[in-house]
PDB file of C-alpha atoms in Angstrom:
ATOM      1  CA  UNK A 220    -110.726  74.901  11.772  1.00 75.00           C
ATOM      2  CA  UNK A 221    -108.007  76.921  10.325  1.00 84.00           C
ATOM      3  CA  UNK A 222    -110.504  79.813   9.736  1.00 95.00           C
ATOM      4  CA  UNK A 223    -109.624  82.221   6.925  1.00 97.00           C
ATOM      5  CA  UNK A 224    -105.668  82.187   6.012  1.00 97.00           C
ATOM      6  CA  UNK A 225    -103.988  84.224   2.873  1.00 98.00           C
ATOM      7  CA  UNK A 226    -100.223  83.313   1.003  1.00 98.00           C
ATOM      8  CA  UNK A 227     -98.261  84.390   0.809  1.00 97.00           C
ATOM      9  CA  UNK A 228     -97.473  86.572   4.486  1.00 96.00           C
ATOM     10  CA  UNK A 229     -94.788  88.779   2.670  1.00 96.00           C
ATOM     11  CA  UNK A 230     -93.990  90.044  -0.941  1.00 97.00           C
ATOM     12  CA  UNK A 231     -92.139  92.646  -2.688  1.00 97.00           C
ATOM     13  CA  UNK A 232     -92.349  92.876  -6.295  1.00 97.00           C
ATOM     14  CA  UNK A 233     -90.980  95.704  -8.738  1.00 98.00           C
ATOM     15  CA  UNK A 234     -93.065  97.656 -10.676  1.00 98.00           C
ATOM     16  CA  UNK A 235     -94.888  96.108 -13.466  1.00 98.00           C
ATOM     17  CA  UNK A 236     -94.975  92.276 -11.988  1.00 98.00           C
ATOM     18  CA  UNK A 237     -97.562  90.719 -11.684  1.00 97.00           C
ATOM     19  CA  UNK A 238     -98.981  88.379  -8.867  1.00 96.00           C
ATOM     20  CA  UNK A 239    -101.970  86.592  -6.964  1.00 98.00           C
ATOM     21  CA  UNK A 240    -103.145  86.540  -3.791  1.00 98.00           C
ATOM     22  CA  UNK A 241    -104.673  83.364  -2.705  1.00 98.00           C
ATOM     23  CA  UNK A 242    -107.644  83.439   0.121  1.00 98.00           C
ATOM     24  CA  UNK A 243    -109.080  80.244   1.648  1.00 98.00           C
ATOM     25  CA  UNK A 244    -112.085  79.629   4.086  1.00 98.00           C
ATOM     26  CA  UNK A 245    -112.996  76.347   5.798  1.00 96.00           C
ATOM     27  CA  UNK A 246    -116.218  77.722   7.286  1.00 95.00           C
ATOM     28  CA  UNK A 247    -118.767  76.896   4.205  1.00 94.00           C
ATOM     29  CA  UNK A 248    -119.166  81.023   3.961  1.00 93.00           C
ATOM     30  CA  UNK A 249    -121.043  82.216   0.926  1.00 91.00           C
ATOM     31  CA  UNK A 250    -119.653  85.802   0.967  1.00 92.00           C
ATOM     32  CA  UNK A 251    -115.896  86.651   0.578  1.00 95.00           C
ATOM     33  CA  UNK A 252    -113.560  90.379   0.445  1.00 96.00           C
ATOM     34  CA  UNK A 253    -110.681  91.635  -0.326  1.00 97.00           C
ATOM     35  CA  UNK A 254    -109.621  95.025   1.639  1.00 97.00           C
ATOM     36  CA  UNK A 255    -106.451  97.159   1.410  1.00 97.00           C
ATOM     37  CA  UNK A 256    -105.247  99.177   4.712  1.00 96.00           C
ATOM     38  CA  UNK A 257    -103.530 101.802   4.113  1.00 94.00           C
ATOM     39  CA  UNK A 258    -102.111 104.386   7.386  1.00 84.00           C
ATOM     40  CA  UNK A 259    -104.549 106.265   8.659  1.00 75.00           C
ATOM     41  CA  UNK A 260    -107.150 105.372   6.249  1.00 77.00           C
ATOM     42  CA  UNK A 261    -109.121 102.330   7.848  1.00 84.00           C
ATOM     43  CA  UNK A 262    -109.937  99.255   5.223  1.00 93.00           C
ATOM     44  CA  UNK A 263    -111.385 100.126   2.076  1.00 94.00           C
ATOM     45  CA  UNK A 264    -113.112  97.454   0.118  1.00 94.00           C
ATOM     46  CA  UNK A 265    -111.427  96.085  -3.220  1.00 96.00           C
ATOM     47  CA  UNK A 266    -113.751  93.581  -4.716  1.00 96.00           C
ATOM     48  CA  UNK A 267    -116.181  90.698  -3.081  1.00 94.00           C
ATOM     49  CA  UNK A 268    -118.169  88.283  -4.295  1.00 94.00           C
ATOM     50  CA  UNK A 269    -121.392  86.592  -2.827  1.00 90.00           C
ATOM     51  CA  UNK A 270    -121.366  83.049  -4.109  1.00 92.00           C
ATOM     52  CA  UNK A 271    -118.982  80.732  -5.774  1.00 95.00           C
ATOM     53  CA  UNK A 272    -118.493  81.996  -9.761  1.00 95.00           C
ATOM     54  CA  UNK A 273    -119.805  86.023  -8.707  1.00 94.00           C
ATOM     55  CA  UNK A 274    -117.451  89.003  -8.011  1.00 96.00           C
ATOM     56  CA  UNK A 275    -118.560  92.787  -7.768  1.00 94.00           C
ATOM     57  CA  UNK A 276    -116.783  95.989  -7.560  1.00 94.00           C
ATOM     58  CA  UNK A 277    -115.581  97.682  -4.138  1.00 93.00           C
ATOM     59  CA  UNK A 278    -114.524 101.003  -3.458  1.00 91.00           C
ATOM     60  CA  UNK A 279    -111.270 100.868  -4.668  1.00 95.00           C
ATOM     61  CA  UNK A 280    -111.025  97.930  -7.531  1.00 97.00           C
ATOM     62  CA  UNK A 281    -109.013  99.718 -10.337  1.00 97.00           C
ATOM     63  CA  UNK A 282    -106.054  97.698 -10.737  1.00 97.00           C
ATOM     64  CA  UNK A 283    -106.949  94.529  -9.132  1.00 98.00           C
ATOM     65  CA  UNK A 284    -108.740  91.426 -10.959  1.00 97.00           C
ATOM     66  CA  UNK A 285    -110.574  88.581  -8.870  1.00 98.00           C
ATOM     67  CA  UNK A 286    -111.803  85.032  -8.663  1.00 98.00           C
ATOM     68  CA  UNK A 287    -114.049  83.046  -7.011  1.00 97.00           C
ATOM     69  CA  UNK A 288    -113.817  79.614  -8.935  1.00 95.00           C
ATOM     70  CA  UNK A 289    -114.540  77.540  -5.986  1.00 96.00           C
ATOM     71  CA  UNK A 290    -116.612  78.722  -2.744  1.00 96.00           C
ATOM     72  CA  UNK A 291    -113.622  78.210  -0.478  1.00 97.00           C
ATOM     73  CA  UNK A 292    -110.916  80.532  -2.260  1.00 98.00           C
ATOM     74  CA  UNK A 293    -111.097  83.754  -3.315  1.00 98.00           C
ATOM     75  CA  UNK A 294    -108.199  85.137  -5.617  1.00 98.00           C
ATOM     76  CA  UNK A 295    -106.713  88.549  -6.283  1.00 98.00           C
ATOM     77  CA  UNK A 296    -104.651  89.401  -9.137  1.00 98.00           C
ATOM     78  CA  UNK A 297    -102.730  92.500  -9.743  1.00 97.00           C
ATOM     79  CA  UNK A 298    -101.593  92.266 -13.412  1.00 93.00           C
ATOM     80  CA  UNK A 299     -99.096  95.111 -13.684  1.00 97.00           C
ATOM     81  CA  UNK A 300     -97.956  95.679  -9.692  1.00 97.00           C
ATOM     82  CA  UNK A 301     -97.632  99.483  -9.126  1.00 97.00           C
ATOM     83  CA  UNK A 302     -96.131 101.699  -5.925  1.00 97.00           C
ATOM     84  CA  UNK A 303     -99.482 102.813  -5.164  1.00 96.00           C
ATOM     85  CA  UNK A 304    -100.270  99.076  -4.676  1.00 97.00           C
ATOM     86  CA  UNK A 305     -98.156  98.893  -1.647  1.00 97.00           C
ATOM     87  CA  UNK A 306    -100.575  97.948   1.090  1.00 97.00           C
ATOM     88  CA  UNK A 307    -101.651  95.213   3.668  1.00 97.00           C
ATOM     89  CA  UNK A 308    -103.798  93.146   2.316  1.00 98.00           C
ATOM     90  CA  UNK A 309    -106.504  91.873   4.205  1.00 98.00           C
ATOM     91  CA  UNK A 310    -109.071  88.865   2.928  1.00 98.00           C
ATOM     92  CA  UNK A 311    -112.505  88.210   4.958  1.00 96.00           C
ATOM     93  CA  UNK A 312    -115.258  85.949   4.925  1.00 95.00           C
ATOM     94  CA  UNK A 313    -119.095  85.972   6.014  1.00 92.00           C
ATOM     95  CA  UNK A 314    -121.699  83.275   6.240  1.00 86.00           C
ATOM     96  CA  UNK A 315    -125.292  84.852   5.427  1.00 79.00           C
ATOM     97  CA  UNK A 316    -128.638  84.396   6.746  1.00 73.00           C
ATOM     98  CA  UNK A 317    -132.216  85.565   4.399  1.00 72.00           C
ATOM     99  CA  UNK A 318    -129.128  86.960   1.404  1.00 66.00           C
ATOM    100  CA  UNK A 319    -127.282  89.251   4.313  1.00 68.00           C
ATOM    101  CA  UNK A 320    -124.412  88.719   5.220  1.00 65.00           C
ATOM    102  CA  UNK A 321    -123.153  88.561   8.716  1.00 81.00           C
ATOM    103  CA  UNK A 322    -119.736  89.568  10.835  1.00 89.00           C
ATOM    104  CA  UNK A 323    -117.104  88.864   9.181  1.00 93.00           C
ATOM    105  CA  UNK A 324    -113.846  86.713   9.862  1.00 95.00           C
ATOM    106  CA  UNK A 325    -110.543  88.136   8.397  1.00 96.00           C
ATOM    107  CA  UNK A 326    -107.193  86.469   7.509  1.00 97.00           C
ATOM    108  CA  UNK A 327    -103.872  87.614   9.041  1.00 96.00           C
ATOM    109  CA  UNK A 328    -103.497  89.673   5.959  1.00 97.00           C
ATOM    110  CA  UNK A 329    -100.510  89.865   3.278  1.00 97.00           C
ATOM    111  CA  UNK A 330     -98.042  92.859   3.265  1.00 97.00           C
ATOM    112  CA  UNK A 331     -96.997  93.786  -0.128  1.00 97.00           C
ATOM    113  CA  UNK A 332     -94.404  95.926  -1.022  1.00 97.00           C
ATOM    114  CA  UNK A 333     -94.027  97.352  -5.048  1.00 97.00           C
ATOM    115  CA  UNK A 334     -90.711  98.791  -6.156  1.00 97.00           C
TER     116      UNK A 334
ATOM    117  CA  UNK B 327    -114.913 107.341   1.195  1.00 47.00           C
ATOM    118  CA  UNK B 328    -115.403 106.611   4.384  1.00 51.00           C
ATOM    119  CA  UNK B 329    -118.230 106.614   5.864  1.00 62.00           C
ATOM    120  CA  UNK B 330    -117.579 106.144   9.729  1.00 70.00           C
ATOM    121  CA  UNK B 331    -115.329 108.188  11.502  1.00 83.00           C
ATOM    122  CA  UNK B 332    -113.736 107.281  14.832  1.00 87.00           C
ATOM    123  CA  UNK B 333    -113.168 109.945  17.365  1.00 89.00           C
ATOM    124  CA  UNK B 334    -110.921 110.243  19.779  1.00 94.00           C
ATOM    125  CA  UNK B 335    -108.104 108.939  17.053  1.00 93.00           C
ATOM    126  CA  UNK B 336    -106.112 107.858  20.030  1.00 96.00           C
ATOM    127  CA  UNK B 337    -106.474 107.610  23.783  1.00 96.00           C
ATOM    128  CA  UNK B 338    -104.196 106.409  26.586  1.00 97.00           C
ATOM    129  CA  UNK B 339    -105.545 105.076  29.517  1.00 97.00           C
ATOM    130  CA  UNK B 340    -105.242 103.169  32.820  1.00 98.00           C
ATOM    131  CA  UNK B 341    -105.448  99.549  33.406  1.00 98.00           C
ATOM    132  CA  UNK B 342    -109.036  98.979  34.962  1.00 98.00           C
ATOM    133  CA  UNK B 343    -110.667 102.597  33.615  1.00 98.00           C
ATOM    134  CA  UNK B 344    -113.420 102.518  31.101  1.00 98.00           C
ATOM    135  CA  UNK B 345    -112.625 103.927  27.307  1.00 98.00           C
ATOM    136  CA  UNK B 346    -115.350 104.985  24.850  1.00 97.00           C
ATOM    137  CA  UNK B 347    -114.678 105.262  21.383  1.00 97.00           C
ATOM    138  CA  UNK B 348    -117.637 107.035  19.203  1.00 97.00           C
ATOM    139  CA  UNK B 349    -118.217 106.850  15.344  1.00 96.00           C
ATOM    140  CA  UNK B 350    -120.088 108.778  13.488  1.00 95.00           C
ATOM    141  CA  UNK B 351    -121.348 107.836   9.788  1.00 94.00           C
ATOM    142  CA  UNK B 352    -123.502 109.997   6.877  1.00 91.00           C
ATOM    143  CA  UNK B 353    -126.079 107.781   5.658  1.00 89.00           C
ATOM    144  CA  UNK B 354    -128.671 105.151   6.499  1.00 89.00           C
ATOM    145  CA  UNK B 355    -127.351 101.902   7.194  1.00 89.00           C
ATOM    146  CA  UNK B 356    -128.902  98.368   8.045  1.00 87.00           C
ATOM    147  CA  UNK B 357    -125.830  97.090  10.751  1.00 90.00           C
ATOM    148  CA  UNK B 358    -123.398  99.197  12.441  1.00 93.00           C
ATOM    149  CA  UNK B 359    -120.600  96.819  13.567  1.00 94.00           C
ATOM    150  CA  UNK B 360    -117.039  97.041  15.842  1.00 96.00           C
ATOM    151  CA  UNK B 361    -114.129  95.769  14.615  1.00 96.00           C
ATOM    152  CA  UNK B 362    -110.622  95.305  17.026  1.00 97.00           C
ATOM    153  CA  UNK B 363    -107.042  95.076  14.918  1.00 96.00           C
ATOM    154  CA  UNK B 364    -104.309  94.166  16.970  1.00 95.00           C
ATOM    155  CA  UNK B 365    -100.938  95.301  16.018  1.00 91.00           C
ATOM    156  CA  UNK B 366     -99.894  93.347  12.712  1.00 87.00           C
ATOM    157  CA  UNK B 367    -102.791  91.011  12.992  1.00 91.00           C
ATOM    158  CA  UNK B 368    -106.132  90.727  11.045  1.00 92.00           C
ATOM    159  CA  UNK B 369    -109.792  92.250  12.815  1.00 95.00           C
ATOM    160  CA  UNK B 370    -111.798  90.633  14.989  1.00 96.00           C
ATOM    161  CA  UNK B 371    -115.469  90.944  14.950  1.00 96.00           C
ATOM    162  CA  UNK B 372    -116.898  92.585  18.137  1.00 97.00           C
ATOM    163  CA  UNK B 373    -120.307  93.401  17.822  1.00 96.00           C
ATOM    164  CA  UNK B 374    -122.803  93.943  15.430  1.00 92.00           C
ATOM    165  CA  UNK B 375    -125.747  96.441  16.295  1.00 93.00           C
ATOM    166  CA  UNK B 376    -128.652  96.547  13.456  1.00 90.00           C
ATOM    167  CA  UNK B 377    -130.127  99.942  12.675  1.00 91.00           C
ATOM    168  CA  UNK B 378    -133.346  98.831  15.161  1.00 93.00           C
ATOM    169  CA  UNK B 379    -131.260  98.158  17.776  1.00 95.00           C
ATOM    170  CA  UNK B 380    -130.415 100.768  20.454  1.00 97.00           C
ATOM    171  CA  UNK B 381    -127.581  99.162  22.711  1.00 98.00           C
ATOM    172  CA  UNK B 382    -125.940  95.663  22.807  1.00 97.00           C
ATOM    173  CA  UNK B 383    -124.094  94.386  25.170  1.00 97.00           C
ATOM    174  CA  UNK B 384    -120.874  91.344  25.001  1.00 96.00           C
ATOM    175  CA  UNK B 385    -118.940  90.971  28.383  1.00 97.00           C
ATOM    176  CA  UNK B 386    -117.030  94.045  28.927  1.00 98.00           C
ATOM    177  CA  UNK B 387    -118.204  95.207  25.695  1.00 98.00           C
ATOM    178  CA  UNK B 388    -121.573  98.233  25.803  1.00 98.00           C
ATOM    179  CA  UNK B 389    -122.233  99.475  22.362  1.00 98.00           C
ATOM    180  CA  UNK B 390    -124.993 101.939  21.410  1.00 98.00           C
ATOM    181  CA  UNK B 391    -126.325 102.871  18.889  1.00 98.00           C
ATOM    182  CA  UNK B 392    -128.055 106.461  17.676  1.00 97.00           C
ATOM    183  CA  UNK B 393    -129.620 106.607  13.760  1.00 96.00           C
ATOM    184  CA  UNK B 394    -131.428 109.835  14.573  1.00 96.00           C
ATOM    185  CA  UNK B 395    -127.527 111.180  15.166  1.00 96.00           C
ATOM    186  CA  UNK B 396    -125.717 109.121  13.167  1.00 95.00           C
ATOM    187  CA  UNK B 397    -123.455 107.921  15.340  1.00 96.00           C
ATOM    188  CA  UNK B 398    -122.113 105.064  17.714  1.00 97.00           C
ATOM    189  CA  UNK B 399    -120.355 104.394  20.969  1.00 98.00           C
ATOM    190  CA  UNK B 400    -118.156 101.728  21.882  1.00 98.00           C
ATOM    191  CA  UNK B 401    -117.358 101.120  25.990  1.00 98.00           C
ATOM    192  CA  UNK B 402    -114.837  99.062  27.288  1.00 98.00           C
ATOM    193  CA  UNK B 403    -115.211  99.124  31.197  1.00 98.00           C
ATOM    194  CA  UNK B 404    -112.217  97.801  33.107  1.00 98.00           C
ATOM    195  CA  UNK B 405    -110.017  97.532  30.470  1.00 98.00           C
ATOM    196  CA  UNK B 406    -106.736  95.606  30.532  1.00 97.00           C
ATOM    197  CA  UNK B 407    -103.526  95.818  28.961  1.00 97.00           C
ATOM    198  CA  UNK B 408    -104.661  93.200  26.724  1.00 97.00           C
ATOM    199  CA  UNK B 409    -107.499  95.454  25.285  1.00 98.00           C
ATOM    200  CA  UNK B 410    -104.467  97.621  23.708  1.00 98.00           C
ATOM    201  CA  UNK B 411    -105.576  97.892  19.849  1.00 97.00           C
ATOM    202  CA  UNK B 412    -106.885  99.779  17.303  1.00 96.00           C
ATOM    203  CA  UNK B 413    -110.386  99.601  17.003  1.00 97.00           C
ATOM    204  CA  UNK B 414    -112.906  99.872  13.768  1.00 95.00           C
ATOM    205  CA  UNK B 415    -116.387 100.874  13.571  1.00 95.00           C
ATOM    206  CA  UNK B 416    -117.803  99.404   9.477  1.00 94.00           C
ATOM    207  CA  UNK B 417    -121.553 100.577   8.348  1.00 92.00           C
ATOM    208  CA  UNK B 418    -123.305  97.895   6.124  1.00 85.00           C
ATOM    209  CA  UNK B 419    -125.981 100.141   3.932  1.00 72.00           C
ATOM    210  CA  UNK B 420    -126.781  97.854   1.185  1.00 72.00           C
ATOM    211  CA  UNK B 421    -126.048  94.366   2.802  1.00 67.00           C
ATOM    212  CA  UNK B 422    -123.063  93.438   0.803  1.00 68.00           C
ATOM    213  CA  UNK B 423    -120.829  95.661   1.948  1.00 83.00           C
ATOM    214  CA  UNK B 424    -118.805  97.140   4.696  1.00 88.00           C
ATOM    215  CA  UNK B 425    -117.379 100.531   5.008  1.00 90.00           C
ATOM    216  CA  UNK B 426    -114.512 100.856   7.767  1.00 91.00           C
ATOM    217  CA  UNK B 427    -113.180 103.971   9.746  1.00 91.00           C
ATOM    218  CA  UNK B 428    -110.239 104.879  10.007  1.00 91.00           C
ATOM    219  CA  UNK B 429    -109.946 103.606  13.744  1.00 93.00           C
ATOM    220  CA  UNK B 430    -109.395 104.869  17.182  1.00 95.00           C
ATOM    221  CA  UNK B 431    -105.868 103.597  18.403  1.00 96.00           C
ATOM    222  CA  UNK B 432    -106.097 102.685  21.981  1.00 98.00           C
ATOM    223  CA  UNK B 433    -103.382 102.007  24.513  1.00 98.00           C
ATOM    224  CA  UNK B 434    -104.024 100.556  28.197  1.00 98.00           C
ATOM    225  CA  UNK B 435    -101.382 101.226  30.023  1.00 97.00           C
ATOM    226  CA  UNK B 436    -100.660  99.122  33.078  1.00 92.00           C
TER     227      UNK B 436
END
């Protein structure tokens, strides 16, 4: 099992470009994230969703659209790339048990760079 | 916001002494879990602890767990040079989602 892997690795884009982030599981996981780390601020949640076709708000979702068209991928779009955008992007995945989701199994994350 | 905070935010130790990382958080939660980040690298789930649970334990791994403080220890006994890292603790309050420190950056040095 390849386990959780994002594309692309690397990206710099100039202000006002827009891309998406592509996020694929292989483990049949209902729940999926997207997180930004930042230096010395930890991961803060950007959007999730808890079943194929359902995405919800994080902490920190201005900016950013999402996905979740088919249960193994999980998208995230930035429509008009800005410097505060520049980040490593981290996407995780959870299988659940009675609707709770369980640890979670993150990609090798996506550095992004905005210009 | 965050809602767990790591303390020490960095400690250097030996190769085979123990380290213990705490994290404190403000509200109720349902899981307390520990997260290790390797240098350019995604997390790796440690342990999860649920808010009835008092202490876990995974191989080298002891984690405990106090909701009457707030707060949560991570020990690594004999640690390597290998266990160099940065290391998470995330608070699950609603079930959906996780809140992450900022991390404790530890360095074993050999």
């Amino acid at each position: 099992n390849a386990g959780v892997t994002q594309t692309p690795k690397f990206r710099v884009l100039k202000t006002g470009q827009s891309m998406t982030l592509l996020c694929a599981q292989d483990m049949n996981h209902e729940y999926m994230y997207w997180y930004r780390q930042d230096p010395g601020m930890g991961l803060r949640l950007i959007h999730y969703s808890v079943g194929e076709g359902t995405t919800a708000k994080g902490e920190v979702p201005d900016g950013y659209n999402v996905s979740r068209l088919k249960k193994q991928n999980f998208l995230l779009g930035l429509e008009s790339a800005a410097p505060s955008q520049t980040s490593v992007y981290f996407c995780a995945s959870s299988y659940s048990w009675d609707f709770l989701p369980y640890e979670q199994y993150f990609g090798p994350g996506t550095r992004l760079t905005v210009t | 916001s965050q809602q767990g905070e790591e303390d020490p935010q960095a400690l250097s130790i030996q190769e085979g002494e123990n380290a213990t990382m705490n994290c404190s958080y403000k509200t109720s939660i349902n899981n307390l879990q520990w997260y290790r980040q390797n240098s350019g690298r995604g997390l790796v789930h440690l342990i999860l602890i649920r808010s009835n649970e008092r202490e876990k334990h995974s191989g080298r791994l002891r984690v405990t767990l106090d909701t009457s403080k707030k707060s949560s220890s991570l020990l690594i006994t004999a640690s390597r040079a290998a266990d160099t890292a940065s290391y998470f603790c995330a608070t699950d309050k609603d079930g959906n989602k996780l809140v992450f420190g900022a991390g404790t950056i530890l360095r074993v040095k050999s």
